[in-house]
mmCIF file of C-alpha atoms and ligand atoms in Angstrom:
data_model
loop_
_atom_site.group_PDB
_atom_site.id
_atom_site.type_symbol
_atom_site.label_atom_id
_atom_site.label_comp_id
_atom_site.label_asym_id
_atom_site.label_seq_id
_atom_site.Cartn_x
_atom_site.Cartn_y
_atom_site.Cartn_z
ATOM 1 C CA UNK A 390 6.759 7.307 13.574
ATOM 2 C CA UNK A 391 9.807 5.885 15.352
ATOM 3 C CA UNK A 392 11.287 2.431 15.124
ATOM 4 C CA UNK A 393 13.344 0.339 17.482
ATOM 5 C CA UNK A 394 16.375 0.294 15.309
ATOM 6 C CA UNK A 395 18.445 -1.708 17.693
ATOM 7 C CA UNK A 396 15.970 -4.583 17.472
ATOM 8 C CA UNK A 397 15.611 -4.189 13.702
ATOM 9 C CA UNK A 398 19.352 -4.180 13.069
ATOM 10 C CA UNK A 399 20.100 -7.200 15.206
ATOM 11 C CA UNK A 400 19.807 -9.448 12.170
ATOM 12 C CA UNK A 401 22.043 -7.211 10.040
ATOM 13 C CA UNK A 402 25.236 -9.108 9.237
ATOM 14 C CA UNK A 403 26.059 -7.712 5.808
ATOM 15 C CA UNK A 404 25.685 -4.152 4.593
ATOM 16 C CA UNK A 405 26.302 -2.133 1.453
ATOM 17 C CA UNK A 406 27.564 1.389 2.018
ATOM 18 C CA UNK A 407 27.108 3.824 -0.835
ATOM 19 C CA UNK A 408 29.050 7.037 -0.772
ATOM 20 C CA UNK A 409 28.345 9.870 -3.155
ATOM 21 C CA UNK A 410 30.711 11.884 -5.309
ATOM 22 C CA UNK A 411 30.187 15.073 -3.282
ATOM 23 C CA UNK A 412 31.555 13.258 -0.221
ATOM 24 C CA UNK A 413 34.575 11.779 -2.029
ATOM 25 C CA UNK A 414 35.633 14.603 -4.366
ATOM 26 C CA UNK A 415 35.721 18.308 -3.675
ATOM 27 C CA UNK A 416 35.297 21.123 -6.108
ATOM 28 C CA UNK A 417 37.733 23.945 -5.289
ATOM 29 C CA UNK A 418 38.434 27.209 -7.046
ATOM 30 C CA UNK A 419 41.327 25.618 -8.895
ATOM 31 C CA UNK A 420 39.457 22.427 -9.899
ATOM 32 C CA UNK A 421 38.506 19.020 -8.517
ATOM 33 C CA UNK A 422 40.361 17.022 -5.906
ATOM 34 C CA UNK A 423 39.806 14.093 -3.531
ATOM 35 C CA UNK A 424 38.370 14.887 -0.151
ATOM 36 C CA UNK A 425 41.101 13.114 1.797
ATOM 37 C CA UNK A 426 39.865 13.680 5.407
ATOM 38 C CA UNK A 427 36.460 12.382 4.407
ATOM 39 C CA UNK A 428 37.920 9.264 2.806
ATOM 40 C CA UNK A 429 40.076 8.686 5.927
ATOM 41 C CA UNK A 430 37.045 8.900 8.134
ATOM 42 C CA UNK A 431 34.976 6.631 5.899
ATOM 43 C CA UNK A 432 37.667 3.947 5.776
ATOM 44 C CA UNK A 433 38.168 4.023 9.568
ATOM 45 C CA UNK A 434 34.409 3.764 10.061
ATOM 46 C CA UNK A 435 34.049 0.791 7.694
ATOM 47 C CA UNK A 436 37.013 -1.042 9.294
ATOM 48 C CA UNK A 437 35.501 -0.516 12.753
ATOM 49 C CA UNK A 438 32.091 -1.790 11.625
ATOM 50 C CA UNK A 439 33.788 -4.835 10.128
ATOM 51 C CA UNK A 440 35.693 -5.500 13.316
ATOM 52 C CA UNK A 441 32.337 -5.549 15.139
ATOM 53 C CA UNK A 442 31.304 -8.441 12.943
ATOM 54 C CA UNK A 443 29.508 -6.859 10.015
ATOM 55 C CA UNK A 444 30.508 -7.622 6.414
ATOM 56 C CA UNK A 445 30.787 -4.506 4.297
ATOM 57 C CA UNK A 446 30.658 -3.815 0.574
ATOM 58 C CA UNK A 447 31.363 -0.250 -0.530
ATOM 59 C CA UNK A 448 29.833 1.373 -3.594
ATOM 60 C CA UNK A 449 31.914 4.443 -4.185
ATOM 61 C CA UNK A 450 31.281 7.249 -6.639
ATOM 62 C CA UNK A 451 33.869 9.957 -7.230
ATOM 63 C CA UNK A 452 35.839 8.502 -10.142
ATOM 64 C CA UNK A 453 34.682 11.163 -12.572
ATOM 65 C CA UNK A 454 35.251 13.894 -9.996
ATOM 66 C CA UNK A 455 38.739 12.642 -9.197
ATOM 67 C CA UNK A 456 39.540 12.269 -12.901
ATOM 68 C CA UNK A 457 38.357 15.725 -13.892
ATOM 69 C CA UNK A 458 40.984 17.122 -11.524
ATOM 70 C CA UNK A 459 43.683 15.240 -13.390
ATOM 71 C CA UNK A 460 42.379 16.358 -16.750
ATOM 72 C CA UNK A 461 42.390 19.951 -15.471
ATOM 73 C CA UNK A 462 38.674 20.626 -15.778
ATOM 74 C CA UNK A 463 37.222 23.221 -13.470
ATOM 75 C CA UNK A 464 33.580 22.338 -14.241
ATOM 76 C CA UNK A 465 31.922 19.117 -15.235
ATOM 77 C CA UNK A 466 31.862 18.876 -19.050
ATOM 78 C CA UNK A 467 28.933 17.349 -20.915
ATOM 79 C CA UNK A 468 30.826 15.378 -23.508
ATOM 80 C CA UNK A 469 30.576 11.651 -22.892
ATOM 81 C CA UNK A 470 34.109 10.870 -24.158
ATOM 82 C CA UNK A 471 35.641 13.334 -21.684
ATOM 83 C CA UNK A 472 33.555 11.982 -18.809
ATOM 84 C CA UNK A 473 34.636 8.454 -19.703
ATOM 85 C CA UNK A 474 38.279 9.495 -19.904
ATOM 86 C CA UNK A 475 37.865 11.220 -16.514
ATOM 87 C CA UNK A 476 36.271 8.072 -15.106
ATOM 88 C CA UNK A 477 39.178 5.928 -16.310
ATOM 89 C CA UNK A 478 41.736 8.345 -14.832
ATOM 90 C CA UNK A 479 39.800 8.911 -11.622
ATOM 91 C CA UNK A 480 38.913 5.265 -10.962
ATOM 92 C CA UNK A 481 42.551 4.246 -10.547
ATOM 93 C CA UNK A 482 43.177 7.378 -8.465
ATOM 94 C CA UNK A 483 40.220 6.521 -6.297
ATOM 95 C CA UNK A 484 41.234 2.889 -5.832
ATOM 96 C CA UNK A 485 44.795 3.936 -5.004
ATOM 97 C CA UNK A 486 43.435 6.247 -2.302
ATOM 98 C CA UNK A 487 41.260 3.441 -0.840
ATOM 99 C CA UNK A 488 43.928 0.768 -1.210
ATOM 100 C CA UNK A 489 46.469 2.816 0.733
ATOM 101 C CA UNK A 490 44.074 3.801 3.489
ATOM 102 C CA UNK A 491 42.630 0.336 3.976
ATOM 103 C CA UNK A 492 46.117 -1.173 4.062
ATOM 104 C CA UNK A 493 46.950 1.037 7.028
ATOM 105 C CA UNK A 494 44.250 -0.913 8.813
ATOM 106 C CA UNK A 495 45.555 -4.239 7.396
ATOM 107 C CA UNK A 496 42.484 -4.578 5.276
ATOM 108 C CA UNK A 497 42.533 -5.712 1.627
ATOM 109 C CA UNK A 498 40.131 -4.390 -0.984
ATOM 110 C CA UNK A 499 39.043 -5.415 -4.465
ATOM 111 C CA UNK A 500 37.753 -3.345 -7.357
ATOM 112 C CA UNK A 501 34.510 -4.460 -9.042
ATOM 113 C CA UNK A 502 33.190 -2.477 -12.005
ATOM 114 C CA UNK A 503 29.689 -3.279 -13.224
ATOM 115 C CA UNK A 504 27.347 -2.195 -16.019
ATOM 116 C CA UNK A 505 23.607 -2.700 -16.508
ATOM 117 C CA UNK A 506 24.391 -5.690 -18.793
ATOM 118 C CA UNK A 507 26.175 -7.454 -15.943
ATOM 119 C CA UNK A 508 23.050 -7.376 -13.822
ATOM 120 C CA UNK A 509 20.615 -7.951 -16.675
ATOM 121 C CA UNK A 510 22.155 -11.128 -17.994
ATOM 122 C CA UNK A 511 21.265 -13.934 -15.625
ATOM 123 C CA UNK A 512 24.617 -15.763 -16.014
ATOM 124 C CA UNK A 513 26.631 -12.611 -15.445
ATOM 125 C CA UNK A 514 24.397 -11.696 -12.537
ATOM 126 C CA UNK A 515 25.058 -15.026 -10.905
ATOM 127 C CA UNK A 516 28.787 -14.736 -11.592
ATOM 128 C CA UNK A 517 28.986 -11.223 -10.120
ATOM 129 C CA UNK A 518 27.044 -12.428 -7.098
ATOM 130 C CA UNK A 519 29.373 -15.368 -6.562
ATOM 131 C CA UNK A 520 32.436 -13.164 -6.924
ATOM 132 C CA UNK A 521 31.155 -10.765 -4.296
ATOM 133 C CA UNK A 522 30.327 -13.598 -1.922
ATOM 134 C CA UNK A 523 33.787 -15.096 -2.437
ATOM 135 C CA UNK A 524 35.526 -11.772 -1.739
ATOM 136 C CA UNK A 525 33.582 -11.394 1.507
ATOM 137 C CA UNK A 526 34.423 -14.989 2.476
ATOM 138 C CA UNK A 527 38.092 -14.094 2.082
ATOM 139 C CA UNK A 528 37.727 -10.995 4.258
ATOM 140 C CA UNK A 529 38.175 -8.608 1.374
ATOM 141 C CA UNK A 530 36.108 -5.474 1.016
ATOM 142 C CA UNK A 531 34.672 -5.133 -2.512
ATOM 143 C CA UNK A 532 34.701 -1.537 -3.783
ATOM 144 C CA UNK A 533 32.193 -1.213 -6.564
ATOM 145 C CA UNK A 534 31.494 1.437 -9.178
ATOM 146 C CA UNK A 535 29.778 1.564 -12.485
ATOM 147 C CA UNK A 536 32.143 0.769 -15.371
ATOM 148 C CA UNK A 537 31.742 4.291 -16.712
ATOM 149 C CA UNK A 538 34.508 3.991 -19.268
ATOM 150 C CA UNK A 539 32.556 1.540 -21.408
ATOM 151 C CA UNK A 540 29.034 2.498 -20.375
ATOM 152 C CA UNK A 541 26.967 4.331 -22.912
ATOM 153 C CA UNK A 542 23.376 5.370 -22.179
ATOM 154 C CA UNK A 543 21.786 2.102 -23.328
ATOM 155 C CA UNK A 544 23.838 -0.124 -21.055
ATOM 156 C CA UNK A 545 24.189 2.161 -18.024
ATOM 157 C CA UNK A 546 22.623 1.715 -14.675
ATOM 158 C CA UNK A 547 23.083 5.475 -14.764
ATOM 159 C CA UNK A 548 23.622 6.421 -11.127
ATOM 160 C CA UNK A 549 25.340 4.819 -8.199
ATOM 161 C CA UNK A 550 22.307 5.044 -5.893
ATOM 162 C CA UNK A 551 20.502 2.561 -8.100
ATOM 163 C CA UNK A 552 23.678 0.552 -8.572
ATOM 164 C CA UNK A 553 24.112 0.259 -4.810
ATOM 165 C CA UNK A 554 20.577 -1.134 -4.421
ATOM 166 C CA UNK A 555 21.311 -3.717 -7.155
ATOM 167 C CA UNK A 556 24.590 -4.581 -5.364
ATOM 168 C CA UNK A 557 22.672 -5.010 -2.105
ATOM 169 C CA UNK A 558 20.560 -7.600 -3.911
ATOM 170 C CA UNK A 559 23.546 -9.226 -5.632
ATOM 171 C CA UNK A 560 25.298 -9.584 -2.272
ATOM 172 C CA UNK A 561 22.144 -10.449 -0.317
ATOM 173 C CA UNK A 562 22.832 -7.657 2.168
ATOM 174 C CA UNK A 563 20.247 -6.859 4.823
ATOM 175 C CA UNK A 564 20.883 -3.099 4.885
ATOM 176 C CA UNK A 565 21.889 -0.430 2.386
ATOM 177 C CA UNK A 566 23.357 2.793 3.867
ATOM 178 C CA UNK A 567 23.303 5.690 1.404
ATOM 179 C CA UNK A 568 25.727 8.399 2.522
ATOM 180 C CA UNK A 569 25.716 11.777 0.853
ATOM 181 C CA UNK A 570 25.727 15.488 1.686
ATOM 182 C CA UNK A 571 22.072 15.355 2.820
ATOM 183 C CA UNK A 572 20.945 14.192 6.259
ATOM 184 C CA UNK A 573 18.030 12.189 4.987
ATOM 185 C CA UNK A 574 14.567 12.772 3.640
ATOM 186 C CA UNK A 575 12.902 16.010 4.718
ATOM 187 C CA UNK A 576 9.259 17.088 4.783
ATOM 188 C CA UNK A 577 10.303 19.967 2.493
ATOM 189 C CA UNK A 578 13.545 21.454 1.115
ATOM 190 C CA UNK A 579 15.630 22.359 4.241
ATOM 191 C CA UNK A 580 17.562 24.981 2.200
ATOM 192 C CA UNK A 581 14.313 26.799 1.483
ATOM 193 C CA UNK A 582 12.054 26.210 4.418
ATOM 194 C CA UNK A 583 12.662 26.608 8.118
ATOM 195 C CA UNK A 584 9.779 24.245 8.810
ATOM 196 C CA UNK A 585 11.518 21.411 7.012
ATOM 197 C CA UNK A 586 11.790 18.363 9.266
ATOM 198 C CA UNK A 587 13.877 15.249 8.871
ATOM 199 C CA UNK A 588 11.684 12.156 8.497
ATOM 200 C CA UNK A 589 13.174 9.492 10.837
ATOM 201 C CA UNK A 590 11.266 6.482 9.483
ATOM 202 C CA UNK A 591 9.505 5.809 6.184
ATOM 203 C CA UNK A 592 7.361 2.642 6.605
ATOM 204 C CA UNK A 593 6.410 2.676 2.945
ATOM 205 C CA UNK A 594 7.482 4.681 -0.135
ATOM 206 C CA UNK A 595 4.126 6.116 -1.176
ATOM 207 C CA UNK A 596 3.265 8.705 -3.809
ATOM 208 C CA UNK A 597 3.385 11.346 -1.048
ATOM 209 C CA UNK A 598 6.983 10.360 -0.275
ATOM 210 C CA UNK A 599 7.938 10.540 -3.945
ATOM 211 C CA UNK A 600 6.580 14.112 -4.027
ATOM 212 C CA UNK A 601 9.079 15.079 -1.358
ATOM 213 C CA UNK A 602 12.044 14.166 -3.593
ATOM 214 C CA UNK A 603 13.595 17.073 -5.444
ATOM 215 C CA UNK A 604 15.609 16.395 -8.551
ATOM 216 C CA UNK A 605 18.742 18.358 -7.533
ATOM 217 C CA UNK A 606 22.158 16.780 -7.985
ATOM 218 C CA UNK A 607 25.668 18.158 -7.616
ATOM 219 C CA UNK A 608 28.263 18.973 -10.263
ATOM 220 C CA UNK A 609 30.147 15.844 -9.402
ATOM 221 C CA UNK A 610 27.557 13.123 -9.084
ATOM 222 C CA UNK A 611 24.560 11.939 -10.961
ATOM 223 C CA UNK A 612 21.939 11.154 -8.366
ATOM 224 C CA UNK A 613 19.548 13.331 -6.426
ATOM 225 C CA UNK A 614 16.877 12.520 -3.867
ATOM 226 C CA UNK A 615 14.782 10.785 -6.515
ATOM 227 C CA UNK A 616 17.526 8.226 -7.305
ATOM 228 C CA UNK A 617 18.080 7.687 -3.564
ATOM 229 C CA UNK A 618 14.369 6.963 -3.159
ATOM 230 C CA UNK A 619 14.496 4.689 -6.175
ATOM 231 C CA UNK A 620 17.326 2.787 -4.482
ATOM 232 C CA UNK A 621 15.405 2.576 -1.201
ATOM 233 C CA UNK A 622 12.374 1.360 -3.163
ATOM 234 C CA UNK A 623 14.375 -1.491 -4.703
ATOM 235 C CA UNK A 624 15.864 -2.545 -1.371
ATOM 236 C CA UNK A 625 12.653 -2.341 0.644
ATOM 237 C CA UNK A 626 10.715 -3.936 -2.189
ATOM 238 C CA UNK A 627 13.112 -6.868 -1.885
ATOM 239 C CA UNK A 628 12.303 -7.101 1.826
ATOM 240 C CA UNK A 629 15.402 -5.424 3.221
ATOM 241 C CA UNK A 630 16.139 -2.045 4.874
ATOM 242 C CA UNK A 631 17.831 1.183 3.783
ATOM 243 C CA UNK A 632 19.114 4.211 5.673
ATOM 244 C CA UNK A 633 19.920 7.570 4.153
ATOM 245 C CA UNK A 634 22.358 9.705 6.158
ATOM 246 C CA UNK A 635 24.949 12.374 5.982
ATOM 247 C CA UNK A 636 28.511 11.205 5.234
ATOM 248 C CA UNK A 637 30.165 13.883 7.390
ATOM 249 C CA UNK A 638 28.524 12.655 10.596
ATOM 250 C CA UNK A 639 31.351 11.206 12.739
ATOM 251 C CA UNK A 640 31.381 7.369 12.773
ATOM 252 C CA UNK A 641 28.062 7.424 10.921
ATOM 253 C CA UNK A 642 28.146 3.754 9.854
ATOM 254 C CA UNK A 643 28.942 2.400 13.339
ATOM 255 C CA UNK A 644 26.317 4.613 14.938
ATOM 256 C CA UNK A 645 23.658 3.530 12.443
ATOM 257 C CA UNK A 646 24.504 -0.113 13.139
ATOM 258 C CA UNK A 647 24.255 0.508 16.882
ATOM 259 C CA UNK A 648 20.688 1.629 16.333
ATOM 260 C CA UNK A 649 21.175 5.343 16.777
ATOM 261 C CA UNK A 650 18.459 7.477 15.236
ATOM 262 C CA UNK A 651 20.432 9.073 12.434
ATOM 263 C CA UNK A 652 19.063 9.958 8.990
ATOM 264 C CA UNK A 653 15.997 8.321 7.512
ATOM 265 C CA UNK A 654 15.221 4.618 7.871
ATOM 266 C CA UNK A 655 13.206 2.877 5.152
ATOM 267 C CA UNK A 656 11.445 -0.282 6.334
ATOM 268 C CA UNK A 657 10.945 -3.442 4.276
ATOM 269 C CA UNK A 658 7.732 -3.487 2.236
ATOM 270 C CA UNK A 659 6.974 -7.115 2.944
ATOM 271 C CA UNK A 660 8.650 -10.453 3.229
ATOM 272 C CA UNK A 661 11.963 -11.102 1.524
ATOM 273 C CA UNK A 662 11.869 -11.795 -2.206
ATOM 274 C CA UNK A 663 13.873 -14.688 -3.627
ATOM 275 C CA UNK A 664 17.046 -13.796 -5.509
ATOM 276 C CA UNK A 665 15.396 -14.690 -8.841
ATOM 277 C CA UNK A 666 12.402 -12.513 -8.209
ATOM 278 C CA UNK A 667 14.631 -9.600 -7.244
ATOM 279 C CA UNK A 668 16.423 -10.047 -10.543
ATOM 280 C CA UNK A 669 13.150 -10.065 -12.506
ATOM 281 C CA UNK A 670 11.725 -7.074 -10.674
ATOM 282 C CA UNK A 671 14.726 -4.759 -10.486
ATOM 283 C CA UNK A 672 17.497 -5.778 -12.870
ATOM 284 C CA UNK A 673 15.628 -6.363 -16.091
ATOM 285 C CA UNK A 674 14.409 -3.495 -18.166
ATOM 286 C CA UNK A 675 10.834 -4.188 -19.259
ATOM 287 C CA UNK A 676 10.583 -4.517 -23.079
ATOM 288 C CA UNK A 677 6.871 -4.006 -23.196
ATOM 289 C CA UNK A 678 3.677 -3.263 -21.312
ATOM 290 C CA UNK A 679 0.548 -5.292 -20.811
ATOM 291 C CA UNK A 680 -2.674 -3.641 -19.680
ATOM 292 C CA UNK A 681 -4.818 -6.034 -17.626
ATOM 293 C CA UNK A 682 -8.405 -5.746 -16.451
ATOM 294 C CA UNK A 683 -9.428 -5.338 -12.826
ATOM 295 C CA UNK A 684 -10.297 -9.043 -12.411
ATOM 296 C CA UNK A 685 -6.881 -10.155 -13.559
ATOM 297 C CA UNK A 686 -5.178 -7.537 -11.393
ATOM 298 C CA UNK A 687 -6.992 -8.877 -8.385
ATOM 299 C CA UNK A 688 -6.196 -12.521 -9.296
ATOM 300 C CA UNK A 689 -2.518 -11.614 -9.515
ATOM 301 C CA UNK A 690 -2.158 -9.322 -6.558
ATOM 302 C CA UNK A 691 -4.578 -10.913 -4.055
ATOM 303 C CA UNK A 692 -4.547 -14.565 -4.982
ATOM 304 C CA UNK A 693 -1.054 -14.993 -6.414
ATOM 305 C CA UNK A 694 -2.328 -16.432 -9.715
ATOM 306 C CA UNK A 695 -0.623 -16.500 -13.098
ATOM 307 C CA UNK A 696 -1.563 -14.039 -15.805
ATOM 308 C CA UNK A 697 -3.839 -15.540 -18.502
ATOM 309 C CA UNK A 698 -4.658 -14.076 -21.904
ATOM 310 C CA UNK A 699 -8.319 -13.613 -20.979
ATOM 311 C CA UNK A 700 -7.488 -10.858 -18.471
ATOM 312 C CA UNK A 701 -5.382 -8.847 -20.902
ATOM 313 C CA UNK A 702 -6.775 -5.762 -22.616
ATOM 314 C CA UNK A 703 -3.823 -4.677 -24.739
ATOM 315 C CA UNK A 704 -0.105 -5.098 -25.191
ATOM 316 C CA UNK A 705 2.590 -2.838 -26.556
ATOM 317 C CA UNK A 706 6.362 -2.666 -26.900
ATOM 318 C CA UNK A 707 8.732 -5.000 -28.624
ATOM 319 C CA UNK A 708 9.295 -8.190 -26.659
ATOM 320 C CA UNK A 709 10.246 -11.791 -27.261
ATOM 321 C CA UNK A 710 9.571 -15.020 -25.365
ATOM 322 C CA UNK A 711 11.231 -14.954 -21.967
ATOM 323 C CA UNK A 712 11.769 -11.181 -21.796
ATOM 324 C CA UNK A 713 10.589 -8.918 -19.006
ATOM 325 C CA UNK A 714 7.377 -6.991 -19.376
ATOM 326 C CA UNK A 715 5.479 -4.760 -17.049
ATOM 327 C CA UNK A 716 1.820 -5.213 -16.079
ATOM 328 C CA UNK A 717 -0.226 -2.079 -15.630
ATOM 329 C CA UNK A 718 -3.846 -1.713 -14.529
ATOM 330 C CA UNK A 719 -6.515 0.146 -16.428
ATOM 331 C CA UNK A 720 -5.517 3.333 -14.599
ATOM 332 C CA UNK A 721 -2.066 3.013 -16.110
ATOM 333 C CA UNK A 722 -0.307 2.079 -12.810
ATOM 334 C CA UNK A 723 2.401 -0.528 -13.023
ATOM 335 C CA UNK A 724 1.744 -3.153 -10.345
ATOM 336 C CA UNK A 725 3.782 -6.179 -11.492
ATOM 337 C CA UNK A 726 6.610 -7.348 -13.665
ATOM 338 C CA UNK A 727 7.287 -10.774 -15.112
ATOM 339 C CA UNK A 728 8.801 -12.896 -17.831
ATOM 340 C CA UNK A 729 6.505 -13.485 -20.796
ATOM 341 C CA UNK A 730 5.769 -16.829 -22.448
ATOM 342 C CA UNK A 731 4.556 -15.036 -25.571
ATOM 343 C CA UNK A 732 6.282 -12.598 -27.909
ATOM 344 C CA UNK A 733 4.228 -9.563 -28.876
ATOM 345 C CA UNK A 734 2.982 -10.915 -32.206
ATOM 346 C CA UNK A 735 1.756 -14.203 -30.730
ATOM 347 C CA UNK A 736 0.279 -12.429 -27.756
ATOM 348 C CA UNK A 737 -1.726 -10.055 -29.989
ATOM 349 C CA UNK A 738 -3.471 -13.120 -31.462
ATOM 350 C CA UNK A 739 -4.651 -14.429 -28.105
ATOM 351 C CA UNK A 740 -5.484 -11.273 -26.107
ATOM 352 C CA UNK A 741 -8.819 -11.535 -24.304
ATOM 353 C CA UNK A 742 -9.271 -15.207 -25.207
ATOM 354 C CA UNK A 743 -9.965 -17.993 -22.701
ATOM 355 C CA UNK A 744 -7.414 -20.817 -22.571
ATOM 356 C CA UNK A 745 -9.937 -23.191 -24.205
ATOM 357 C CA UNK A 746 -10.301 -20.804 -27.167
ATOM 358 C CA UNK A 747 -6.567 -20.649 -27.871
ATOM 359 C CA UNK A 748 -5.400 -22.855 -30.744
ATOM 360 C CA UNK A 749 -1.865 -24.086 -30.223
ATOM 361 C CA UNK A 750 0.254 -23.016 -33.215
ATOM 362 C CA UNK A 751 2.066 -25.751 -35.148
ATOM 363 C CA UNK A 752 5.664 -26.096 -34.055
ATOM 364 C CA UNK A 753 5.193 -23.752 -31.077
ATOM 365 C CA UNK A 754 5.173 -24.797 -27.456
ATOM 366 C CA UNK A 755 1.800 -23.882 -25.970
ATOM 367 C CA UNK A 756 1.515 -22.008 -22.690
ATOM 368 C CA UNK A 757 -1.674 -21.521 -20.708
ATOM 369 C CA UNK A 758 -0.118 -18.640 -18.815
ATOM 370 C CA UNK A 759 1.123 -15.471 -20.517
ATOM 371 C CA UNK A 760 3.193 -14.961 -17.323
ATOM 372 C CA UNK A 761 3.559 -17.854 -14.959
ATOM 373 C CA UNK A 762 3.288 -16.835 -11.313
ATOM 374 C CA UNK A 763 6.774 -18.208 -10.614
ATOM 375 C CA UNK A 764 8.045 -15.590 -13.027
ATOM 376 C CA UNK A 765 5.876 -12.795 -11.760
ATOM 377 C CA UNK A 766 6.656 -10.185 -9.084
ATOM 378 C CA UNK A 767 4.012 -7.950 -7.553
ATOM 379 C CA UNK A 768 5.353 -4.412 -7.084
ATOM 380 C CA UNK A 769 2.424 -2.621 -5.529
HETATM 381 N N1 LIG B 1168 30.104 6.417 -11.394
HETATM 382 C C1 LIG B 1168 30.253 7.828 -11.195
HETATM 383 C C2 LIG B 1168 31.619 8.172 -10.647
HETATM 384 O O1 LIG B 1168 32.271 7.329 -10.094
HETATM 385 C C3 LIG B 1168 29.251 8.413 -10.260
HETATM 386 C C4 LIG B 1168 27.797 8.194 -10.569
HETATM 387 C C5 LIG B 1168 26.920 8.787 -9.504
HETATM 388 O O2 LIG B 1168 27.313 9.699 -8.842
HETATM 389 O O3 LIG B 1168 25.826 8.319 -9.335
HETATM 390 O O4 LIG B 1168 32.084 9.288 -10.729
#
């Protein structure tokens, strides 16, 4: 399938560019260093895209890679404390490199470091969003990375592909460009098979597409094809577009924006989701799972109804009122996420009951809906 990219990209006024560690840092025989020519080219490309009227946010990896060089490591260690020290050292090195290069083009930049908690907490999410919008309004390019120095497993987004998709939502960008050392999504592994073909357009990220994603990642970065697909899934699920392309292609960002057929384009799944629904669907980590019967699944997915206790078969996890839970069908497939009006203990008491059979508990606010449709997002 091909797509008229020029027509599709006409409405693109704000983009997020994500660049991977393997494009920013190089691993040489004597250790890790910054890939200066690549950073020069990236900066010039971003500045040119901006001059043509497109607002740009940059999500840049490479802090750990750049820091490992300073700490004299030849290979990526596993110890968290070393990686965090490397991230702290490398982040300032990285920003210094960007700051200097952008200044040559009379362009100011700002550093924004985020963690999972910043996108999960609604107040912090809104604050981060406002800050990004304000920076853009003042013509400043935000350069974003995960705050690796303080991030432990529980509070990490974990990889910058996913982070870039969350940033695209935070900034309400219409396009996410994921640049790395791969050209895009292939029909099979191009290193192993001569028949491998680049897929120019993915209309929908189906199970078949997921099967194409290998898990490989480099010594420097965290992500592989699966995290890139996950990022594309978030962006297209929100109603926006994503392109995966190779960072070493000359003027890759400008050429993508001009509609040239480079890399793989992922089309929006449906209409645009509201900011709040994007937050519910993609920023919150579900605290539990509800299995619903076929009738309820249909009522939710086809008719846009709220989820009632009567359609629920079982519930598990550890969730409180207002937390995110995921809805799965009887085949175990997750098809929706939402905010629950019941904690697990109260929900267990009403599962399978009709609204008329539910006795309001003294002192508790009674809800007809377990998840109100305003707080529910259909994923599949
Ligand atoms: N935040 C990491 C860094 O700057 C990279 C994570 C990733 O590659 O996904 O080094």
